[in-house]
Short mmCIF file of C-alpha atoms and ligand atoms in Angstrom, two decimals:
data_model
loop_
_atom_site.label_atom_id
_atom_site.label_comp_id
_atom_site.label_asym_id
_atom_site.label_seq_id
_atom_site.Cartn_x
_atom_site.Cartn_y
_atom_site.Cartn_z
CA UNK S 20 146.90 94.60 93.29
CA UNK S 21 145.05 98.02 92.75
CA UNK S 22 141.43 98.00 94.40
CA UNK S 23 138.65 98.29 91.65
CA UNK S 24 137.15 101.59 91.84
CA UNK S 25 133.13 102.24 92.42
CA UNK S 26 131.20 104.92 92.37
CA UNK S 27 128.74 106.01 95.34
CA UNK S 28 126.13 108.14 93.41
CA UNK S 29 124.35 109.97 96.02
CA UNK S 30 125.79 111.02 99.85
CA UNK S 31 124.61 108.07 101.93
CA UNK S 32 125.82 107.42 105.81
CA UNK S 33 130.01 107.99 106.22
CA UNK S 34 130.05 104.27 108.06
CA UNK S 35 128.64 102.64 104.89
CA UNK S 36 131.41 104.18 102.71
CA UNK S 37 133.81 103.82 105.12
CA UNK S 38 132.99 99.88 104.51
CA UNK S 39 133.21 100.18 100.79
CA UNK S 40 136.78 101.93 100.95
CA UNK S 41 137.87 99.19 102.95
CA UNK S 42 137.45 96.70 99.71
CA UNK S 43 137.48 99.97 96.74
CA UNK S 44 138.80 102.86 95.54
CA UNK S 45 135.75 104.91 96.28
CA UNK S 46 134.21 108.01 94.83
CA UNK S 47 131.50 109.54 96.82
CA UNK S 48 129.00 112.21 96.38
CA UNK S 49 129.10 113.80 99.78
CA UNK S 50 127.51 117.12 98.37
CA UNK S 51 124.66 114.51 97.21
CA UNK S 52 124.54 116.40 93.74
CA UNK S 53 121.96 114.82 91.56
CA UNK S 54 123.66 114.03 88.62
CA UNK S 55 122.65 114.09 84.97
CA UNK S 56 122.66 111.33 82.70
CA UNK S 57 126.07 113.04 81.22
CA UNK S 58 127.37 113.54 85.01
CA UNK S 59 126.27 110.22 85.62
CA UNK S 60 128.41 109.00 82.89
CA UNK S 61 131.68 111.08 83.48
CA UNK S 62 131.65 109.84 87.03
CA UNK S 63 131.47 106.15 86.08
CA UNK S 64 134.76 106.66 83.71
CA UNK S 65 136.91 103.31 84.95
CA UNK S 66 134.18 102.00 87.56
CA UNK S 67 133.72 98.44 88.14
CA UNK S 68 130.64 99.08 90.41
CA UNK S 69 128.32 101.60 91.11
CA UNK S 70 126.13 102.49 94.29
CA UNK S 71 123.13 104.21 93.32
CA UNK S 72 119.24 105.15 94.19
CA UNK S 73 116.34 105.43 92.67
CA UNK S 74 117.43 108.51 91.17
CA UNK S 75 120.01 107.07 89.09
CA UNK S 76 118.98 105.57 85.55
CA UNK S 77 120.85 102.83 84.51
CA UNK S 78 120.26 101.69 80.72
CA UNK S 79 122.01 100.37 77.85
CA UNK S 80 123.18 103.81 76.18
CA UNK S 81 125.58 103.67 79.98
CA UNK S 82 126.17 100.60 80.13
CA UNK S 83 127.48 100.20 76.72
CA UNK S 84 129.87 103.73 77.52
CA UNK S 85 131.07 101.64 79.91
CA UNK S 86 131.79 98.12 79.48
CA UNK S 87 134.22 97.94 82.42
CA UNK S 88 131.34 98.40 84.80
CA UNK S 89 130.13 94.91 86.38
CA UNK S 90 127.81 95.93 89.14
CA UNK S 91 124.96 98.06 89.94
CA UNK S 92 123.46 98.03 93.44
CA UNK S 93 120.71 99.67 93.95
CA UNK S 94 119.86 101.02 97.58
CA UNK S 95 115.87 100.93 96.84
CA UNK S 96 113.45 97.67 96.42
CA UNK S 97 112.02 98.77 93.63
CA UNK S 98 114.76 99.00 90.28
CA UNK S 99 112.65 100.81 87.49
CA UNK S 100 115.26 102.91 87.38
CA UNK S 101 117.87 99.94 85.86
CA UNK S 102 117.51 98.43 82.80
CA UNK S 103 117.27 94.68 83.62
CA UNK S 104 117.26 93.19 80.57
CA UNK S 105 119.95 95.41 78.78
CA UNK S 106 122.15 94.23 82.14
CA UNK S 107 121.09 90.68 81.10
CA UNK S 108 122.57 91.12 77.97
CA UNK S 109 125.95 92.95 78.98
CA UNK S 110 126.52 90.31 81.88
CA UNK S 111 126.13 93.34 84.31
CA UNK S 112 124.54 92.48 87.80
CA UNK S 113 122.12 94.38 89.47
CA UNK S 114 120.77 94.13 92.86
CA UNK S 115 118.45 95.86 95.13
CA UNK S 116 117.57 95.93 98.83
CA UNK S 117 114.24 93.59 99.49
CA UNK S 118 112.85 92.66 103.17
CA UNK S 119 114.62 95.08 104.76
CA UNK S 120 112.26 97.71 104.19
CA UNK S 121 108.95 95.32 104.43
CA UNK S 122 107.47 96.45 107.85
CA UNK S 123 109.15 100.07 107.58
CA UNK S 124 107.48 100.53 104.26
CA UNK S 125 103.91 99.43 105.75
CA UNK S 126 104.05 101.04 108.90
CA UNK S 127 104.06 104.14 106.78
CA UNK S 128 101.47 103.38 103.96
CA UNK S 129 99.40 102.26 106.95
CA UNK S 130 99.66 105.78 108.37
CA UNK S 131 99.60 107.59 105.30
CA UNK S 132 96.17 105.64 104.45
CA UNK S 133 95.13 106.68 108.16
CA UNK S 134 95.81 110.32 108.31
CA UNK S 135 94.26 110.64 104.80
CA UNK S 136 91.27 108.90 105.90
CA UNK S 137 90.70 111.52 109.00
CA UNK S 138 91.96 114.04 107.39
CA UNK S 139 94.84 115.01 109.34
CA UNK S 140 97.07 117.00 107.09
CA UNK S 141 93.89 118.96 106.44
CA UNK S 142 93.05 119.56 109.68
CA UNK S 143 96.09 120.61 111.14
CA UNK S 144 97.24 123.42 108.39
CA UNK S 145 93.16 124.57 109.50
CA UNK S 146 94.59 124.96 113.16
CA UNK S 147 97.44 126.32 112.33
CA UNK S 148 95.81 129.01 109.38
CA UNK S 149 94.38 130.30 113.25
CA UNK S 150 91.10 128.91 111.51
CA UNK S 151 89.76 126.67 114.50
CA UNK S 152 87.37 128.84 116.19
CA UNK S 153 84.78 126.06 117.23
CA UNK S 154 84.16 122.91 118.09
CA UNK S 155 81.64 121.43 115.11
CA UNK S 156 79.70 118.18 115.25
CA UNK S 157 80.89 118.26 111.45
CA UNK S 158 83.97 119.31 111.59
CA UNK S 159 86.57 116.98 110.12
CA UNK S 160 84.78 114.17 109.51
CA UNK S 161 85.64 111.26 107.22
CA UNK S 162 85.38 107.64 107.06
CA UNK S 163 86.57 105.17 109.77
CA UNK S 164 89.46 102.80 109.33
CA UNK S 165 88.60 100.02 111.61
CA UNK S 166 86.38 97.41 110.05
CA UNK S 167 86.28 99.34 106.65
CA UNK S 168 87.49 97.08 103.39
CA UNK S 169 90.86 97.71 103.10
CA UNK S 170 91.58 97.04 99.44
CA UNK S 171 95.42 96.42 98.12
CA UNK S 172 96.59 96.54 94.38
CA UNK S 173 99.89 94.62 94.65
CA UNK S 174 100.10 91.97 97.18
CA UNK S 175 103.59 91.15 97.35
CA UNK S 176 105.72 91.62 100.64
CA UNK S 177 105.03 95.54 101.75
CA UNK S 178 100.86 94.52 100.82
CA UNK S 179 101.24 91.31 103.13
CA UNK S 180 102.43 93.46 105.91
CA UNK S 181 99.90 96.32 105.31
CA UNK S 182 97.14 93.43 105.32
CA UNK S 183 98.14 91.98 108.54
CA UNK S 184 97.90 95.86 109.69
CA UNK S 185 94.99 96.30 108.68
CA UNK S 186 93.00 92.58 109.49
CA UNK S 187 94.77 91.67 112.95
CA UNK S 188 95.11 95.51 114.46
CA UNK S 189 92.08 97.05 113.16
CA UNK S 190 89.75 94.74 112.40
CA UNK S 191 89.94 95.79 108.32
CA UNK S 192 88.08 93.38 105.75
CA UNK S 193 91.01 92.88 103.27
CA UNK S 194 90.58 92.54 99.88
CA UNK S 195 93.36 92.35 96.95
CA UNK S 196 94.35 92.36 93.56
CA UNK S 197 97.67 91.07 92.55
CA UNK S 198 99.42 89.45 89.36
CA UNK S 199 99.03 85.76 90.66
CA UNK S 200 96.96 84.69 93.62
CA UNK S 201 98.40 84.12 96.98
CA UNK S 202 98.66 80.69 98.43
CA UNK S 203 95.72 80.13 100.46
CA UNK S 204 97.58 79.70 103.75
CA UNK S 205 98.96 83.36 103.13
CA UNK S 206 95.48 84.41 102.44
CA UNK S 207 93.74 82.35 105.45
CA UNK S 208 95.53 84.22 108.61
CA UNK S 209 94.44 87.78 106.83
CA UNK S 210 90.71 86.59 105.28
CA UNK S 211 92.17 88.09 102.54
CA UNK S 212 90.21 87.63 99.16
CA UNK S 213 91.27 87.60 96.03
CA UNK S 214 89.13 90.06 93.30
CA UNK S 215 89.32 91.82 89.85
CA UNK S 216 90.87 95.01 89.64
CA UNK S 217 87.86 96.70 89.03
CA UNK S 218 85.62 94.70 91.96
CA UNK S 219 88.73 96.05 94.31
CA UNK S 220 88.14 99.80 92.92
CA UNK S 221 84.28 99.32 93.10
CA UNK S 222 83.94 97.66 96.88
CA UNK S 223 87.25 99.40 98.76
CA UNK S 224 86.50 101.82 101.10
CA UNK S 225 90.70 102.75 101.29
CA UNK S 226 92.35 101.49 98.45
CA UNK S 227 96.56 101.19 99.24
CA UNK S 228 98.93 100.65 96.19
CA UNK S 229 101.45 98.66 96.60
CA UNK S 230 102.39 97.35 93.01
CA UNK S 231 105.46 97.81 90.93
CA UNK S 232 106.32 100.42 88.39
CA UNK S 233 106.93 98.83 84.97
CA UNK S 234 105.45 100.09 81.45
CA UNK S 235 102.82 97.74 81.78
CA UNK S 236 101.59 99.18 85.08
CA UNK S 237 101.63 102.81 84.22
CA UNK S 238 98.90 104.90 84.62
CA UNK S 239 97.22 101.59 86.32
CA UNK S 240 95.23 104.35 87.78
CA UNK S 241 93.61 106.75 85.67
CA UNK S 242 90.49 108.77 85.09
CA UNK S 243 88.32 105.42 84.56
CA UNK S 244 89.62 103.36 87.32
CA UNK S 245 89.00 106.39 89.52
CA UNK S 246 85.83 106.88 88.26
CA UNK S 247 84.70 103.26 89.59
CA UNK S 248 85.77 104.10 93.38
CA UNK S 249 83.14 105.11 95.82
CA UNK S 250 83.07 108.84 96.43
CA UNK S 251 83.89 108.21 99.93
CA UNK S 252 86.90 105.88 99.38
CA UNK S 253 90.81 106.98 99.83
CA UNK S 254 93.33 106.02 97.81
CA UNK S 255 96.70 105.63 99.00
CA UNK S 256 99.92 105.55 96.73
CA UNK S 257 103.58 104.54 98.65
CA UNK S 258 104.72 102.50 95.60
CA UNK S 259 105.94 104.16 92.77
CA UNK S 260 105.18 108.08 90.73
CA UNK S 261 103.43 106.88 87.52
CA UNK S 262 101.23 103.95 88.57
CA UNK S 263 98.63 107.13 88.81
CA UNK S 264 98.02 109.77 86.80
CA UNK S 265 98.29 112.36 89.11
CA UNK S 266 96.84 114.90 86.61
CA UNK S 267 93.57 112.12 86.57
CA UNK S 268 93.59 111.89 90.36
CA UNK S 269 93.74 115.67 91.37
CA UNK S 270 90.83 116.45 88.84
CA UNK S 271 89.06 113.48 90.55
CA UNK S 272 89.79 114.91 94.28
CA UNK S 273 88.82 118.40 93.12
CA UNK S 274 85.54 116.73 92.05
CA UNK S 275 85.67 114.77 95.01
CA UNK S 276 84.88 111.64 93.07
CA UNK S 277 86.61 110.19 95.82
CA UNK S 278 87.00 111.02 99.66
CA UNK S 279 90.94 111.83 99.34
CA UNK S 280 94.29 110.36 98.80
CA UNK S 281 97.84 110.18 100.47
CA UNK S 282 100.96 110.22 98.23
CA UNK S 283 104.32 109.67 98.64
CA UNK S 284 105.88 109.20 95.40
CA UNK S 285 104.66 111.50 92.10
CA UNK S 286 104.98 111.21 88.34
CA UNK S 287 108.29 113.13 87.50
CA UNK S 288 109.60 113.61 91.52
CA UNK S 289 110.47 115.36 93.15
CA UNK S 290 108.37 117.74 90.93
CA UNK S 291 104.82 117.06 92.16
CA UNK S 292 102.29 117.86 89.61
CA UNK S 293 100.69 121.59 90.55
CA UNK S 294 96.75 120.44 91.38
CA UNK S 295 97.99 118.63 94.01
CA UNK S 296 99.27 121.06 95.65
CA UNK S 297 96.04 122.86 95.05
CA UNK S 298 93.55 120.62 96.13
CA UNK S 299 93.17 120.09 100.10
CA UNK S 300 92.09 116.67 100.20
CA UNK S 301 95.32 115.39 99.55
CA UNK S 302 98.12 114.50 102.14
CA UNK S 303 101.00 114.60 100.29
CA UNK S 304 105.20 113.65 101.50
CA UNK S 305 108.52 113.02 99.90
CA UNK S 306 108.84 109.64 99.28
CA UNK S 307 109.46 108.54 102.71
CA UNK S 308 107.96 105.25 103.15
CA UNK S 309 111.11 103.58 104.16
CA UNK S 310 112.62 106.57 106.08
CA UNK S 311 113.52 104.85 109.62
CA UNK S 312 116.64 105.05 111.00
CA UNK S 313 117.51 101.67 110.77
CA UNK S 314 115.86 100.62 107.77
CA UNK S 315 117.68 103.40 106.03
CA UNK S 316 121.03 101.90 107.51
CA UNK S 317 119.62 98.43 106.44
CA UNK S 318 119.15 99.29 103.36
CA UNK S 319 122.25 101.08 102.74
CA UNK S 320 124.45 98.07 104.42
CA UNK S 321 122.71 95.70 101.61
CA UNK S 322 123.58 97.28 99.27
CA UNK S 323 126.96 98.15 100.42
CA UNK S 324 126.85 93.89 100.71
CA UNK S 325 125.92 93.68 97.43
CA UNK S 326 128.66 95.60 95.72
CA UNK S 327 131.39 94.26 97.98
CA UNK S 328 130.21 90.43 97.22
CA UNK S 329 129.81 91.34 93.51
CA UNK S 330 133.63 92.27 92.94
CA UNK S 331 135.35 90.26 95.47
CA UNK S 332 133.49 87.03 93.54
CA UNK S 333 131.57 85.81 96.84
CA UNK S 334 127.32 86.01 96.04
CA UNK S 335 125.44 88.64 96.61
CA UNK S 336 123.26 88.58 99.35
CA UNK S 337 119.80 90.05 96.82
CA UNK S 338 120.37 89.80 93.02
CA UNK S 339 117.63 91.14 90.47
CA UNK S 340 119.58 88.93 87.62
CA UNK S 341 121.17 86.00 89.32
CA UNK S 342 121.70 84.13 85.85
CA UNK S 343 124.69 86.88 85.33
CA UNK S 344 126.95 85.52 88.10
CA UNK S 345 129.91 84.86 88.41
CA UNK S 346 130.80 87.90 86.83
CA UNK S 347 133.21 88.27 83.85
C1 DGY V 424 112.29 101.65 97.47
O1 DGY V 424 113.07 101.00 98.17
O2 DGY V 424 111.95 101.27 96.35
C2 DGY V 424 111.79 102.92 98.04
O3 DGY V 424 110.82 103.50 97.24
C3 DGY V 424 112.93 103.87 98.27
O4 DGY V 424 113.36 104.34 97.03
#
């Protein structure tokens, strides 16, 4: 019997598709093109499954081009990029690559939130600009992490872990907002509390998003809401491009409505909007949160798990749509 054939969208480590040729007929993207919707498309000609990232869209218009295709494993946690409910309807599953990247993800909001706080990014281009002439009882200074209110919009896994960062290391008073309240023995260990949006805007002093990206959630974070933060809070953004307005939020640092703000992901990436990259009290990186060595591999070996499991009729190990299984 012929092996079904998949498609690995982007370049992604040689041992993972090494895996995947053991079970398919594999095409690869070792140049790592990004491809365009019509690319995207071409390549997906007689797939059964597909390996993509975030940067891959997945919606009905491709899914109905291609009816053979059953899975669609996504090597990210968040899956805004897929169409859930149009694979719902085509019996297609998707899957994506949750708990591996928990403590990865927070070590590096919890660091992003940190050198945006004192100012690091800033500070260094100073030195190396040959700027640094003096020592200054002024210079560089910002507000202190430890025992500040650490306030987190979306408390699902990546906001536990950045709450236990910031309670049990450094002493933070922890504050969140979140569709549904956490059980209170979640809550307890952290003295987390559970506020309004707009009390967690008003009383954080760093302010770390952690939500999903949907339709409903866009521009969460916009001229008003920024307008309610204290001018000497940060805001911290390792979620998703579009849950701010980054046009909003670099008028608001240039004003310096607020103290700064660290970004990893951007409306429209990896384009970054041009005020940002204007304004210096911004610490800005390439959507990196998860970028460890091994939760890289991790996630790539999940999702990897996820295709092979999809197509050789076994369960996949993380299913967005579970209800779709066992596939046509
Ligand atoms: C994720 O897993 O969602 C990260 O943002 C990487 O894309």
């Amino acid at each position: 019997m012929p092996k079904p054939a998949v498609l690995v969208a982007r370049a992604v480590f040689p041992e993972v598709t090494a895996r995947l040729a053991a079970h398919f007929e594999v095409e690869s993207n070792s140049a790592d093109t990004i491809f365009t919707p019509a690319e995207l498309s071409a390549k997906l000609v007689g797939k059964a499954g597909c390996f993509i990232t975030g940067s891959e869209r997945i919606d009905a218009a491709l899914l109905d081009a291609h009816p053979q295709l059953r899975a669609v494993c996504n090597m990210a946690v968040g899956y805004n990029n897929i169409d859930v409910e149009a694979c719902n309807a085509r019996g297609v599953l998707a899957t994506n690559t949750p708990d591996v990247l928990t403590e990865t993800t927070a070590d590096f909001g919890f660091a992003l939130m940190m050198a945006t706080a004192r100012r690091i990014a800033e500070s260094e281009h100073f030195l190396r600009a040959g700027q640094w002439t003096k020592w200054a009882y002024d210079m560089f200074i910002g507000p202190d992490v430890h025992g500040a209110t650490l306030g987190i919009l979306g408390m699902g896994r990546i906001g536990q872990a950045i709450a236990r960062r910031g309670a049990l290391g450094f002493g933070m008073k922890v504050m969140y907002h979140n569709r549904s309240r956490l059980d209170a023995a979640l809550e307890a260990p952290l003295g987390a509390r559970y506020v309004s949006k707009e009390q967690l805007l008003r009383e954080a002093d760093h302010l770390v998003i952690v939500m999903p990206y949907s339709a409903a959630s866009h521009h969460a974070i916009g001229a008003a809401e920024l307008a309610l933060m204290k001018p000497s809070a940060t805001l911290t953004n390792v979620a998703r491009g579009g849950i701010v307005d980054d046009a909003a939020l670099a008028q608001a640092l240039r004003d310096r409505r607020i103290a700064a703000a660290g970004l990893d992901v951007f409306e429209g990436e990896p384009k970054v909007h041009p005020d940002l990259l204007t304004v210096p009290n911004v610490v800005l990186t390439p959507h990196i949160a998860s970028a460890s060595v091994a939760t890289r591999r991790g996630m790539a070996d999940l999702a990897a798990a996820n295709l092979i499991a999809a197509l050789t009729g076994a369960v996949p190990p993380t299913p967005i749509n579970p209800q779709v299984l066992p596939l046509k």
